[in-house]
Coordinates of C-alpha atoms in Angstrom, one line a residue:
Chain J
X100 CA 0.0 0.0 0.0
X101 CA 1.3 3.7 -0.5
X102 CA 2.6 5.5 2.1
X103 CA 3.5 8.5 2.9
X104 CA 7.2 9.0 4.1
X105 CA 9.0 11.4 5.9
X106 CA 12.5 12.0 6.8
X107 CA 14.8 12.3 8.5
X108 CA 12.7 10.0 11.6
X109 CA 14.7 12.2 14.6
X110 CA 16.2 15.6 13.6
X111 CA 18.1 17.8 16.4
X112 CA 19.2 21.3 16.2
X113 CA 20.6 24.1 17.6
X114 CA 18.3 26.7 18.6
X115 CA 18.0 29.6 16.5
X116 CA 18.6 27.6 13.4
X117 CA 17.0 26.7 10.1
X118 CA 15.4 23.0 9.9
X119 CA 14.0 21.6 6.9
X120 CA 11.8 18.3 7.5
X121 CA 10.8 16.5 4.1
X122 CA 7.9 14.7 3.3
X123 CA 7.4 12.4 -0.3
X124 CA 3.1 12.1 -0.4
X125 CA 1.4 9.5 -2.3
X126 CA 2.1 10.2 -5.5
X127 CA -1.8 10.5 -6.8
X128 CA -2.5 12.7 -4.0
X129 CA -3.0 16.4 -4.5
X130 CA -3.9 17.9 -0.8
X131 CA -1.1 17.8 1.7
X132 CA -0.9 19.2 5.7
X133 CA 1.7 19.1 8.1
X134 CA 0.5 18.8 11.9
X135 CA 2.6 18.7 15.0
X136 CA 2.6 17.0 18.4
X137 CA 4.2 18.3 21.7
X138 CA 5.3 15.8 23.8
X139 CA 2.2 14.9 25.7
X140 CA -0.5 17.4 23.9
X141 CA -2.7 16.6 21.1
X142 CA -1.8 16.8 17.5
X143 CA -2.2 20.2 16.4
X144 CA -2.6 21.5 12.5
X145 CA -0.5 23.6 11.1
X146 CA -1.0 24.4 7.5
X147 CA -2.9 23.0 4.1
X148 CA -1.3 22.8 0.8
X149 CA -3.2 22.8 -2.7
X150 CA -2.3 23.4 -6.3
X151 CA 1.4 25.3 -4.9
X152 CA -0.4 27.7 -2.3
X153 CA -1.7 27.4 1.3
X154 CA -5.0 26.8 1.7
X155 CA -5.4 27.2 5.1
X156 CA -2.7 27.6 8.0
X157 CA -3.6 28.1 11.6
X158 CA -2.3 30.7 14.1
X159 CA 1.3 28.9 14.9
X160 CA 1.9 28.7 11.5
X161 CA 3.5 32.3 11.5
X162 CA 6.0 34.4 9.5
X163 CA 9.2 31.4 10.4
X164 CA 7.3 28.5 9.0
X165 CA 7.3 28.3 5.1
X166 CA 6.0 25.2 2.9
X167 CA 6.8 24.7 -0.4
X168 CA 6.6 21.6 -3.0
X169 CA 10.1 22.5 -4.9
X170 CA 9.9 19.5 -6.9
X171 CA 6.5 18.1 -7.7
X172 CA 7.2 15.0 -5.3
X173 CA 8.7 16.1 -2.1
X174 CA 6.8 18.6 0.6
X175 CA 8.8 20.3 2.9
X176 CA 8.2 22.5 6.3
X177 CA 11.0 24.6 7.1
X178 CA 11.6 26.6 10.5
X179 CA 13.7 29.7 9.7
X180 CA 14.5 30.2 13.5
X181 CA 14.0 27.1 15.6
X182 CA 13.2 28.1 19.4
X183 CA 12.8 25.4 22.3
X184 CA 9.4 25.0 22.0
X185 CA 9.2 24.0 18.1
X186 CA 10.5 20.6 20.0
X187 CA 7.5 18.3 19.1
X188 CA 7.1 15.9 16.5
X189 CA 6.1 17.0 13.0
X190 CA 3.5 14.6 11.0
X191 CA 3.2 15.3 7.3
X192 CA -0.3 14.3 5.5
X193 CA -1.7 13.8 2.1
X194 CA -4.9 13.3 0.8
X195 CA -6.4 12.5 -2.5
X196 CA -8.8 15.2 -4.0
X197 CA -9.8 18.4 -2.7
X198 CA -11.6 19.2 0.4
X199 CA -15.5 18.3 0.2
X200 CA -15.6 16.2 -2.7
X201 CA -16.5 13.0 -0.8
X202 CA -14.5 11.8 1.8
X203 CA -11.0 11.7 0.9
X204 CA -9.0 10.6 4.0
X205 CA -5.4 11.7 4.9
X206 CA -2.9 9.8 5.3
X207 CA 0.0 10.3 7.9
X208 CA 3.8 9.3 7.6
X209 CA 5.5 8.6 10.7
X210 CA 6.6 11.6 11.7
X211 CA 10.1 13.5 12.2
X212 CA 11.1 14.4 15.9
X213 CA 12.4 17.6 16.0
X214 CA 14.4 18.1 19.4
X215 CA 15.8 22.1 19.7
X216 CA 18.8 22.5 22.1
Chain I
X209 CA -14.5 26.8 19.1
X210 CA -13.4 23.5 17.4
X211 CA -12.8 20.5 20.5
X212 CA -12.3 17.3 20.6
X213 CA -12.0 15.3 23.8
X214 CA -11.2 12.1 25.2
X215 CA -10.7 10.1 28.2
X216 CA -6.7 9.2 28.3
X217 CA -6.8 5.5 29.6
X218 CA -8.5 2.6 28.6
X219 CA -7.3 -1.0 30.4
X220 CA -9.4 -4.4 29.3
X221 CA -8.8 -8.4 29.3
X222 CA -7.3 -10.0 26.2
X223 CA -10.8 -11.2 24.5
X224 CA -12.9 -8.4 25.8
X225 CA -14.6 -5.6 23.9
X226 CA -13.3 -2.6 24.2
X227 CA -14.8 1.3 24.0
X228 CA -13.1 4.4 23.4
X229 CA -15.2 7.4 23.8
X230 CA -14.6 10.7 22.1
X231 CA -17.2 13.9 22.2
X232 CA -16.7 16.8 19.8
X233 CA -18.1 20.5 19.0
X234 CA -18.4 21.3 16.0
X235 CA -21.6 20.4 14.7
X236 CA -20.8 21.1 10.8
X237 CA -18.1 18.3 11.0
X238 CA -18.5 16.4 7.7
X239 CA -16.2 13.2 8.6
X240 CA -14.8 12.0 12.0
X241 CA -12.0 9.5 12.1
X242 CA -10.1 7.1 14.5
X243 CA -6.3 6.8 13.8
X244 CA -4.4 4.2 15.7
X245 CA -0.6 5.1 16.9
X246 CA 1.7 2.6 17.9
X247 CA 5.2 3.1 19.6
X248 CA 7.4 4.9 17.4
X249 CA 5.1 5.2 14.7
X250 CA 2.7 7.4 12.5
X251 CA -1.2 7.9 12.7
X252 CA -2.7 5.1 10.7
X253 CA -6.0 5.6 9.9
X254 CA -8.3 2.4 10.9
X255 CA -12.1 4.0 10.0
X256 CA -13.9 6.8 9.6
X257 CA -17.7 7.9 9.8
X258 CA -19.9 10.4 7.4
X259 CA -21.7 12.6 10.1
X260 CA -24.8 11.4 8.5
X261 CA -24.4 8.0 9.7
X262 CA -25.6 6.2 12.9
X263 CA -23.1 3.0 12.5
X264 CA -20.6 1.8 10.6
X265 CA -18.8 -1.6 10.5
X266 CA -15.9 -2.8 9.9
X267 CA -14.6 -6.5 11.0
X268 CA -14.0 -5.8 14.7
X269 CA -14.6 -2.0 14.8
X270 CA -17.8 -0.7 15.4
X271 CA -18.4 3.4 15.0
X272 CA -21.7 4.7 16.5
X273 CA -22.0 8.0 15.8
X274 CA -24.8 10.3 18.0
X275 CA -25.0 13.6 16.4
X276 CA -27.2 15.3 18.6
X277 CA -25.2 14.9 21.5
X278 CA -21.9 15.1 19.3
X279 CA -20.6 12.0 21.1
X280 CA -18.6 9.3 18.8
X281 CA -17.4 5.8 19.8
X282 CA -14.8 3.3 18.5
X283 CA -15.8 -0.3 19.9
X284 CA -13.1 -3.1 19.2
X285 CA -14.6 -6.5 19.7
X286 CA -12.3 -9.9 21.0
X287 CA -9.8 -7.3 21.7
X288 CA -6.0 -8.4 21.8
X289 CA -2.5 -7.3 22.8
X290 CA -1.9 -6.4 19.7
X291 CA -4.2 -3.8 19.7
X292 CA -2.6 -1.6 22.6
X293 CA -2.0 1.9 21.2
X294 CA -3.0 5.2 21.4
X295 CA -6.5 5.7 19.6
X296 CA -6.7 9.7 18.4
X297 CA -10.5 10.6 17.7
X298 CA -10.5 13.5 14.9
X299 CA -13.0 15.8 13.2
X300 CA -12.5 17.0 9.8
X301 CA -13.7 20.6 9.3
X302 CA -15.4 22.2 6.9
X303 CA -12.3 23.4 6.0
X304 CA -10.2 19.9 5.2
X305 CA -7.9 20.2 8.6
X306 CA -8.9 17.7 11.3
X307 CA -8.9 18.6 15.1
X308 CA -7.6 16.0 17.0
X309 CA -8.8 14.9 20.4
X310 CA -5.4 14.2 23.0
X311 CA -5.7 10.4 22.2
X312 CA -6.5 7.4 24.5
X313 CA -4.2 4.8 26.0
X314 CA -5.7 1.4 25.1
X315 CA -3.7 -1.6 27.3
X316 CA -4.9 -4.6 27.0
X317 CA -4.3 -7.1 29.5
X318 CA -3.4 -10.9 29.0

């Protein structure tokens, strides 16, 4: 079955540096999302992606978070200035049509655990 | 707002049913879903339920959805040890995003 994958699985950083975490969707899929978990909270959404613009992006999804799709396969979240409490793990989703045209679940990859110094 | 919430811990017997609860707020939620997590790994989705729907089935899970009280549950028949892992209860906007409740502990005892 497809999946989707995500890398690096662990990722640790200085504070105050960039991070880029990657994400490769299922390749039919056209809708993809990144969501994070703290350590112990629920998993929170961060941002939408459709047709090479944000569809939607909540409010911790600020000016040093950026997406982008540079290639046509992979997805990538990049923090511009990590602080301590970007420490969480980052899930990266994909579904398969746009929103409201029938259900069209998403699917999660694995994760990549950011851990800030 | 948009809320999802669940109870954190769930323990049963090997063979048991078991019966995750999850209530939610937002009353123009088009799908709600149940991902299982296991140690070290991703959200994988295990069923999901149109918010039109009463039931759905699927092998061992059962979904009963009550709408008017906004209350969704995941029952897992003949449970077994393979099944302990965190069960996340989500909404799905009208938007696309899904709010997440903070995910129950399922053990399941021997």
């Amino acid at each position: 079955e497809p999946e989707v994958t995500q890398t690096p699985s662990h990722q640790v950083t200085q504070m105050g540096q960039e991070v880029i975490l990657r994400c490769v969707p299922i390749s039919n899929h056209l809708y993809f999302y990144w969501y994070r978990q703290i350590l112990g909270q629920k998993v929170e959404f961060l941002v939408s992606f459709y047709n090479n613009e944000i569809s939607e992006k909540s409010e911790i999804f600020d000016d040093q978070f950026s997406v982008e799709r540079p290639d046509g396969s992979n997805f990538t979240l990049k923090i511009r200035s990590t602080k301590l409490e970007d420490s969480a793990m980052y899930f990266c989703a994909s579904s398969e049509a746009p929103t409201g045209r029938g259900n069209q679940p998403q699917h999660f990859g694995d994760g990549t655990r950011l851990s800030i110094l | 707002g948009e809320d999802v919430e669940q109870s954190l811990f769930l323990s049963v017997r090997e063979g048991d049913s078991s019966v995750i609860n999850c209530t939610y707020t937002d009353s123009s939620s088009t799908y709600l879903y149940w991902y299982k997590q296991e140690p070290g790994a991703g959200l994988q989705l295990l069923t999901y339920i149109f918010s039109n729907m009463d039931m759905k089935q699927d092998q061992r899970l059962t979904v009963l959805l009550n709408k008017k009280d906004k209350h969704l549950s995941l029952r897992i028949a003949d449970t077994q040890t393979g099944d302990s892992a965190i069960y996340f209860c989500a909404e799905r906007n009208q938007g696309g995003k899904l709010i997440f409740g903070q995910g129950t502990e399922l053990s399941v005892k021997p």
